[in-house]
Amino acid sequence: MIQRISADVTIIGGGLVGSSAALAMRKAGLAVVLIDKGFCGAQASGVNYGGVRRQGRPPEQLPLSQRAHGIWPRLKALVGIDGEYVPSGHLKLARTEADFAKLEAYAEIAKPYGLDLELVGAAALKTRFPWLSAAGAGASLCPGDGHANPRLVSPAFARAAERAGVKVFEQTPVRDVRATGSGFAVLAGENVEIRSRQIVNSAGAWSDTFAAQFGESVPLTRIYPSMVVTEPLPVRLPVSMGEQGGSFYGRQVARGNYVMGGGRGAALADPDFSRPSVTAASSVMQRAIALFPHLANAQVIRFWSGTEAEMPDGNPVIGASQTTPGLFHAFGFCGAGFQIAPAVGEVLLELVATGQSTTPIDAFSIGRFSQVAAQTAVSL
């Protein structure tokens, strides 16, 4: 028996972006359906490092990141749990003078956005951060950044949306989606048919397929992060940290486990799935030991990978379709969507309600790829 549903908005993809949008829209009084082919928050939103980080983002992302920065402290009121959110600060270490110069240049660029970055020279590193064993040319501290547990936060947004009245369908893959002239028709799972005035494509690494159905091909590629977690150890690391120009990042949770990432996992024959890379995990541990020698004998108790979407310019796609009224895109966060996702949810509400975002998003238009394609064609 066909289950027919009418809604204001259908959201394809129950990651943190889709779920936060669903919650924001429902709280604004819209009837919303949220569909995921698996489980909400189980893909990129749930397998990432958990960095709640503004430092290091390109300038065009900082207004959106600042908006999200105002949402994270309200997480428990918003979704019912604190998600182990800790505004611990984020420290970026420069190993060389050249890398420290890049941190200094970035601090100047970011100054108008209010990140309050603090540059720490080499002579002060040991005094300020006595737990840091590695030598460095300096560091940049963003005291308001932090980290959270993506395994808790991402599903919590979907569950909060469901409690608010969003119809959530998990393990319900979309079989067909089309514009009807007055809105959209979506066939999902075995027996779900949804009609809605507007639709949001937040399907993560699978968003390019939906965009292409509406004549908007995008150069999305899939990436597979590689993460490791150690056994619980005495708490020593008070901040989330990374390296300028490096591929290592790490944090320690209240239980004592070190959560660290870097490198890539390996795609399986079906590129929807991946497995952790032993090489990447070993590299992460070697980098970690160089920073924290007390990890030399630490036991790695788990390592994992997942599937994320990456765009060639490092920026996501956020905004209205260029071909189809009522269609909005939000995908391609390049492994850095966790922090800004709650703000993207609010922006998507603004777009479906008013057609405009109060936060600048022009740099994330899907139209930038069609312009590149046209320019390339002319030059051939």
Short mmCIF file of C-alpha atoms in Angstrom, two decimals:
data_model
loop_
_atom_site.label_atom_id
_atom_site.label_comp_id
_atom_site.label_asym_id
_atom_site.label_seq_id
_atom_site.Cartn_x
_atom_site.Cartn_y
_atom_site.Cartn_z
CA MET A 1 0.00 0.00 0.00
CA ILE A 2 1.42 3.35 -1.06
CA GLN A 3 2.01 5.83 1.78
CA ARG A 4 1.27 9.27 0.31
CA ILE A 5 2.54 12.34 2.16
CA SER A 6 2.22 16.04 1.44
CA ALA A 7 4.76 18.45 2.91
CA ASP A 8 6.17 21.90 2.48
CA VAL A 9 9.75 20.64 2.16
CA THR A 10 11.37 17.28 1.43
CA ILE A 11 14.97 16.93 2.58
CA ILE A 12 17.08 14.20 0.96
CA GLY A 13 19.92 13.24 3.26
CA GLY A 14 19.77 12.96 7.05
CA GLY A 15 23.29 14.03 7.88
CA LEU A 16 23.93 16.91 10.21
CA VAL A 17 23.11 19.50 7.53
CA GLY A 18 19.83 17.88 6.51
CA SER A 19 18.79 17.14 10.07
CA SER A 20 19.59 20.63 11.36
CA ALA A 21 17.65 22.12 8.45
CA ALA A 22 14.71 19.84 9.20
CA LEU A 23 14.70 20.93 12.83
CA ALA A 24 14.95 24.63 11.97
CA MET A 25 12.19 24.40 9.37
CA ARG A 26 9.83 22.47 11.62
CA LYS A 27 10.34 24.97 14.43
CA ALA A 28 9.36 27.67 11.92
CA GLY A 29 6.07 25.86 11.34
CA LEU A 30 6.83 24.05 8.07
CA ALA A 31 5.75 20.49 7.34
CA VAL A 32 8.99 18.61 6.64
CA VAL A 33 9.92 15.11 5.49
CA LEU A 34 13.51 13.93 6.07
CA ILE A 35 14.72 10.90 4.08
CA ASP A 36 17.95 8.95 4.42
CA LYS A 37 18.99 5.84 2.54
CA GLY A 38 20.69 4.56 5.68
CA PHE A 39 20.55 5.98 9.18
CA CYS A 40 20.60 9.68 9.97
CA GLY A 41 24.07 10.85 10.94
CA ALA A 42 25.74 7.57 10.01
CA GLN A 43 27.83 8.82 7.08
CA ALA A 44 30.19 11.82 6.97
CA SER A 45 28.40 13.58 9.82
CA GLY A 46 29.06 10.69 12.17
CA VAL A 47 32.51 9.45 11.18
CA ASN A 48 34.41 12.72 11.18
CA TYR A 49 36.92 13.98 13.74
CA GLY A 50 34.45 16.16 15.63
CA GLY A 51 36.32 19.42 15.30
CA VAL A 52 34.22 22.49 16.14
CA ARG A 53 36.80 24.68 14.48
CA ARG A 54 36.73 28.07 12.78
CA GLN A 55 40.49 28.56 12.61
CA GLY A 56 41.94 27.66 9.23
CA ARG A 57 38.76 28.07 7.21
CA PRO A 58 38.92 30.20 4.08
CA PRO A 59 37.60 33.75 4.60
CA GLU A 60 34.44 33.15 2.57
CA GLN A 61 33.38 30.46 5.10
CA LEU A 62 33.99 32.56 8.20
CA PRO A 63 30.64 34.42 8.33
CA LEU A 64 28.84 31.08 8.23
CA SER A 65 31.30 29.61 10.72
CA GLN A 66 30.79 32.55 13.07
CA ARG A 67 27.03 32.05 12.87
CA ALA A 68 27.51 28.40 13.83
CA HIS A 69 29.82 29.48 16.65
CA GLY A 70 26.82 31.16 18.24
CA ILE A 71 24.71 28.00 17.99
CA TRP A 72 27.05 25.40 19.51
CA PRO A 73 26.83 26.67 23.12
CA ARG A 74 23.04 26.22 22.85
CA LEU A 75 23.34 22.59 21.72
CA LYS A 76 21.68 21.00 24.74
CA ALA A 77 18.71 23.36 24.58
CA LEU A 78 18.46 22.71 20.85
CA VAL A 79 18.68 18.90 20.65
CA GLY A 80 18.49 17.70 24.26
CA ILE A 81 22.11 16.59 24.78
CA ASP A 82 25.42 18.42 25.12
CA GLY A 83 27.06 16.09 22.58
CA GLU A 84 30.28 16.23 24.62
CA TYR A 85 30.80 19.71 23.19
CA VAL A 86 33.84 21.30 24.80
CA PRO A 87 35.00 24.83 23.84
CA SER A 88 38.55 23.79 24.58
CA GLY A 89 40.33 26.04 22.12
CA HIS A 90 42.09 24.99 18.93
CA LEU A 91 45.87 25.17 18.65
CA LYS A 92 47.58 25.07 15.26
CA LEU A 93 51.29 24.31 15.49
CA ALA A 94 53.85 25.57 12.97
CA ARG A 95 56.92 23.37 12.64
CA THR A 96 58.88 25.81 10.50
CA GLU A 97 59.32 29.56 10.23
CA ALA A 98 57.63 29.46 6.83
CA ASP A 99 54.57 27.77 8.33
CA PHE A 100 54.47 30.27 11.19
CA ALA A 101 54.52 33.09 8.64
CA LYS A 102 51.41 31.49 7.09
CA LEU A 103 49.70 31.48 10.48
CA GLU A 104 50.58 35.16 10.92
CA ALA A 105 49.17 35.98 7.48
CA TYR A 106 45.99 34.04 8.22
CA ALA A 107 45.54 35.87 11.53
CA GLU A 108 45.53 39.18 9.62
CA ILE A 109 43.00 37.86 7.11
CA ALA A 110 40.73 36.49 9.85
CA LYS A 111 40.95 39.55 12.10
CA PRO A 112 37.79 41.28 10.75
CA TYR A 113 35.72 38.17 11.50
CA GLY A 114 36.35 38.14 15.25
CA LEU A 115 38.08 34.80 15.77
CA ASP A 116 40.38 36.38 18.36
CA LEU A 117 43.39 34.38 17.21
CA GLU A 118 46.45 34.51 19.47
CA LEU A 119 49.88 34.01 17.93
CA VAL A 120 52.42 32.32 20.20
CA GLY A 121 56.11 32.51 19.32
CA ALA A 122 58.61 29.67 19.67
CA ALA A 123 60.06 30.98 22.92
CA ALA A 124 56.66 30.99 24.60
CA LEU A 125 55.45 27.59 23.38
CA LYS A 126 56.90 25.61 26.27
CA THR A 127 55.66 28.10 28.84
CA ARG A 128 52.14 28.28 27.44
CA PHE A 129 51.79 24.62 26.49
CA PRO A 130 54.11 22.52 28.70
CA TRP A 131 52.37 19.31 27.58
CA LEU A 132 53.65 19.89 24.03
CA SER A 133 56.88 17.93 23.55
CA ALA A 134 57.61 18.73 19.92
CA ALA A 135 59.64 21.76 18.96
CA GLY A 136 57.93 24.36 16.84
CA ALA A 137 58.41 27.77 15.30
CA GLY A 138 55.19 29.00 16.85
CA ALA A 139 51.48 28.39 17.00
CA SER A 140 48.10 30.02 16.61
CA LEU A 141 45.44 29.57 19.30
CA CYS A 142 41.74 30.11 18.66
CA PRO A 143 40.41 30.04 22.23
CA GLY A 144 36.71 29.81 21.32
CA ASP A 145 37.01 26.72 19.11
CA GLY A 146 36.61 23.21 20.45
CA HIS A 147 35.33 19.73 19.73
CA ALA A 148 32.33 17.45 20.16
CA ASN A 149 31.32 13.84 19.61
CA PRO A 150 29.89 13.46 16.09
CA ARG A 151 28.45 10.04 16.92
CA LEU A 152 26.19 11.74 19.46
CA VAL A 153 25.56 15.13 17.88
CA SER A 154 24.58 14.13 14.36
CA PRO A 155 21.81 11.61 15.21
CA ALA A 156 20.61 13.90 18.00
CA PHE A 157 19.60 16.58 15.47
CA ALA A 158 17.51 14.03 13.54
CA ARG A 159 15.86 12.74 16.72
CA ALA A 160 15.12 16.31 17.86
CA ALA A 161 13.60 17.06 14.46
CA GLU A 162 11.45 13.94 14.73
CA ARG A 163 10.25 14.92 18.20
CA ALA A 164 9.35 18.35 16.83
CA GLY A 165 7.12 16.74 14.21
CA VAL A 166 9.33 16.06 11.19
CA LYS A 167 8.46 12.80 9.41
CA VAL A 168 11.75 10.90 9.32
CA PHE A 169 12.29 7.93 7.01
CA GLU A 170 15.52 5.95 7.49
CA GLN A 171 16.72 3.05 5.35
CA THR A 172 14.51 4.55 2.67
CA PRO A 173 16.51 5.25 -0.50
CA VAL A 174 15.09 7.72 -3.00
CA ARG A 175 14.12 5.87 -6.18
CA ASP A 176 12.89 8.83 -8.20
CA VAL A 177 12.65 12.58 -7.82
CA ARG A 178 11.18 14.99 -10.35
CA ALA A 179 9.75 18.46 -10.66
CA THR A 180 6.01 18.53 -11.25
CA GLY A 181 5.52 22.15 -12.19
CA SER A 182 3.98 23.03 -8.87
CA GLY A 183 6.60 21.34 -6.70
CA PHE A 184 8.30 17.96 -6.51
CA ALA A 185 7.37 14.29 -6.39
CA VAL A 186 9.65 11.85 -4.60
CA LEU A 187 9.35 8.07 -4.61
CA ALA A 188 11.33 6.46 -1.80
CA GLY A 189 11.72 3.00 -0.39
CA GLU A 190 9.11 0.45 -1.33
CA ASN A 191 5.97 2.47 -0.77
CA VAL A 192 6.56 6.12 0.11
CA GLU A 193 5.40 8.90 -2.21
CA ILE A 194 5.99 12.49 -1.13
CA ARG A 195 4.71 15.67 -2.72
CA SER A 196 6.23 18.94 -1.57
CA ARG A 197 6.57 22.52 -2.74
CA GLN A 198 10.32 22.60 -2.17
CA ILE A 199 13.18 20.16 -1.86
CA VAL A 200 16.65 20.20 -0.31
CA ASN A 201 19.48 18.11 -1.68
CA SER A 202 21.74 17.42 1.29
CA ALA A 203 22.67 13.88 0.32
CA GLY A 204 26.38 14.26 1.07
CA ALA A 205 28.64 12.20 -1.18
CA TRP A 206 25.58 11.16 -3.18
CA SER A 207 24.33 14.70 -3.84
CA ASP A 208 25.90 14.91 -7.29
CA THR A 209 23.50 12.26 -8.57
CA PHE A 210 20.47 14.29 -7.51
CA ALA A 211 21.95 17.55 -8.82
CA ALA A 212 22.64 15.93 -12.19
CA GLN A 213 18.99 14.86 -12.47
CA PHE A 214 18.15 18.57 -12.58
CA GLY A 215 20.82 19.41 -15.14
CA GLU A 216 23.49 20.54 -12.69
CA SER A 217 26.58 18.39 -12.98
CA VAL A 218 29.22 19.08 -10.34
CA PRO A 219 32.83 17.82 -9.98
CA LEU A 220 32.20 16.08 -6.65
CA THR A 221 34.69 13.43 -5.57
CA ARG A 222 34.53 11.07 -2.64
CA ILE A 223 37.10 11.08 0.10
CA TYR A 224 37.57 8.67 2.98
CA PRO A 225 38.96 10.09 6.23
CA SER A 226 41.07 7.88 8.46
CA MET A 227 40.63 8.10 12.25
CA VAL A 228 42.12 6.30 15.24
CA VAL A 229 41.27 6.27 18.93
CA THR A 230 43.52 5.09 21.74
CA GLU A 231 42.80 3.45 25.03
CA PRO A 232 41.95 5.87 27.89
CA LEU A 233 45.05 7.62 29.22
CA PRO A 234 45.64 10.29 31.87
CA VAL A 235 44.18 13.56 30.64
CA ARG A 236 46.97 15.88 29.43
CA LEU A 237 45.79 17.49 26.20
CA PRO A 238 43.50 20.42 26.99
CA VAL A 239 42.92 21.66 23.43
CA SER A 240 42.05 20.34 20.01
CA MET A 241 45.10 20.72 17.83
CA GLY A 242 46.51 20.38 14.36
CA GLU A 243 49.58 21.23 12.34
CA GLN A 244 49.92 23.98 9.76
CA GLY A 245 50.50 22.30 6.43
CA GLY A 246 50.27 18.87 7.99
CA SER A 247 47.65 16.19 7.92
CA PHE A 248 47.51 15.44 11.64
CA TYR A 249 44.85 16.56 14.08
CA GLY A 250 44.06 15.28 17.55
CA ARG A 251 42.07 15.81 20.71
CA GLN A 252 41.62 14.04 24.03
CA VAL A 253 38.15 13.41 25.43
CA ALA A 254 37.15 13.51 29.08
CA ARG A 255 37.35 9.69 29.31
CA GLY A 256 41.04 9.93 28.38
CA ASN A 257 40.93 8.54 24.85
CA TYR A 258 42.93 10.35 22.18
CA VAL A 259 40.92 10.80 18.97
CA MET A 260 43.19 11.55 16.02
CA GLY A 261 42.96 11.77 12.28
CA GLY A 262 44.99 12.20 9.14
CA GLY A 263 45.44 10.58 5.74
CA ARG A 264 42.80 8.63 3.90
CA GLY A 265 41.07 5.30 4.12
CA ALA A 266 40.71 3.05 1.08
CA ALA A 267 37.60 2.81 -1.08
CA LEU A 268 36.13 -0.62 -1.62
CA ALA A 269 34.94 -1.93 -4.98
CA ASP A 270 31.64 -0.24 -4.22
CA PRO A 271 32.82 3.35 -3.66
CA ASP A 272 29.94 3.93 -1.29
CA PHE A 273 32.02 2.07 1.27
CA SER A 274 35.60 2.18 2.50
CA ARG A 275 37.87 0.65 5.06
CA PRO A 276 40.52 2.20 7.30
CA SER A 277 44.06 2.29 5.98
CA VAL A 278 46.70 0.67 8.18
CA THR A 279 49.29 2.91 6.52
CA ALA A 280 47.30 6.06 7.34
CA ALA A 281 46.65 4.92 10.90
CA SER A 282 50.33 4.15 11.44
CA SER A 283 51.29 7.55 10.07
CA VAL A 284 48.85 9.26 12.43
CA MET A 285 50.31 7.42 15.41
CA GLN A 286 53.88 8.29 14.41
CA ARG A 287 52.95 11.96 14.14
CA ALA A 288 51.13 11.80 17.44
CA ILE A 289 54.10 10.22 19.22
CA ALA A 290 56.35 12.97 17.87
CA LEU A 291 54.07 15.49 19.58
CA PHE A 292 53.22 13.45 22.65
CA PRO A 293 55.94 10.86 23.49
CA HIS A 294 53.74 9.38 26.23
CA LEU A 295 51.66 7.83 23.43
CA ALA A 296 54.58 5.59 22.40
CA ASN A 297 53.08 2.57 24.15
CA ALA A 298 49.44 3.51 23.83
CA GLN A 299 47.07 0.89 22.49
CA VAL A 300 44.92 1.83 19.51
CA ILE A 301 41.54 0.33 20.29
CA ARG A 302 39.66 1.33 17.15
CA PHE A 303 40.14 2.94 13.79
CA TRP A 304 37.62 3.74 11.13
CA SER A 305 36.83 5.46 7.86
CA GLY A 306 33.72 6.78 6.12
CA THR A 307 32.54 8.52 2.97
CA GLU A 308 32.64 12.29 2.54
CA ALA A 309 32.22 14.64 -0.41
CA GLU A 310 34.91 17.00 -1.66
CA MET A 311 34.72 19.84 -4.17
CA PRO A 312 37.78 20.97 -6.18
CA ASP A 313 37.86 24.47 -4.70
CA GLY A 314 37.47 23.30 -1.09
CA ASN A 315 34.14 25.05 -0.62
CA PRO A 316 30.70 23.49 -0.23
CA VAL A 317 27.69 23.98 -2.47
CA ILE A 318 24.99 25.92 -0.65
CA GLY A 319 22.12 27.76 -2.27
CA ALA A 320 19.34 27.68 -4.82
CA SER A 321 19.41 25.56 -7.93
CA GLN A 322 20.27 27.42 -11.13
CA THR A 323 17.84 25.34 -13.16
CA THR A 324 14.88 24.42 -10.98
CA PRO A 325 12.85 26.76 -8.77
CA GLY A 326 12.18 25.31 -5.34
CA LEU A 327 15.31 23.13 -5.31
CA PHE A 328 18.12 23.97 -2.88
CA HIS A 329 21.53 22.34 -2.53
CA ALA A 330 23.74 21.89 0.55
CA PHE A 331 26.59 19.42 0.10
CA GLY A 332 30.32 19.01 -0.55
CA PHE A 333 31.68 20.18 2.78
CA CYS A 334 35.11 18.67 2.12
CA GLY A 335 35.50 17.07 5.52
CA ALA A 336 34.86 20.35 7.34
CA GLY A 337 31.08 20.53 7.62
CA PHE A 338 30.64 19.46 11.23
CA GLN A 339 31.16 22.90 12.78
CA ILE A 340 29.14 24.94 10.28
CA ALA A 341 26.25 22.47 9.75
CA PRO A 342 23.90 24.01 12.36
CA ALA A 343 24.27 27.39 10.65
CA VAL A 344 23.69 25.83 7.24
CA GLY A 345 20.43 24.45 8.61
CA GLU A 346 19.33 27.96 9.55
CA VAL A 347 20.38 29.30 6.15
CA LEU A 348 18.36 26.62 4.39
CA LEU A 349 15.32 27.67 6.42
CA GLU A 350 15.84 31.25 5.27
CA LEU A 351 16.17 30.15 1.66
CA VAL A 352 12.98 28.09 1.58
CA ALA A 353 11.05 30.75 3.53
CA THR A 354 12.29 33.95 1.88
CA GLY A 355 14.64 33.01 -0.95
CA GLN A 356 17.45 34.94 0.73
CA SER A 357 20.16 34.18 3.28
CA THR A 358 21.13 36.72 5.91
CA THR A 359 24.63 35.19 5.88
CA PRO A 360 26.73 35.61 2.71
CA ILE A 361 26.71 32.40 0.65
CA ASP A 362 27.37 33.64 -2.90
CA ALA A 363 30.78 31.93 -2.92
CA PHE A 364 29.06 28.57 -2.53
CA SER A 365 26.69 28.81 -5.51
CA ILE A 366 26.41 25.71 -7.65
CA GLY A 367 26.59 28.07 -10.62
CA ARG A 368 30.34 28.52 -10.15
CA PHE A 369 30.95 25.12 -11.73
CA SER A 370 28.84 25.78 -14.81
CA GLN A 371 30.76 29.06 -15.28
CA VAL A 372 34.07 27.18 -15.13
CA ALA A 373 32.78 24.61 -17.63
CA ALA A 374 31.66 27.36 -20.00
CA GLN A 375 35.00 29.19 -19.75
CA THR A 376 36.87 25.94 -20.38
CA ALA A 377 34.76 25.20 -23.44
CA VAL A 378 35.45 28.66 -24.87
CA SER A 379 39.19 28.25 -24.36
CA LEU A 380 39.35 24.93 -26.27
#
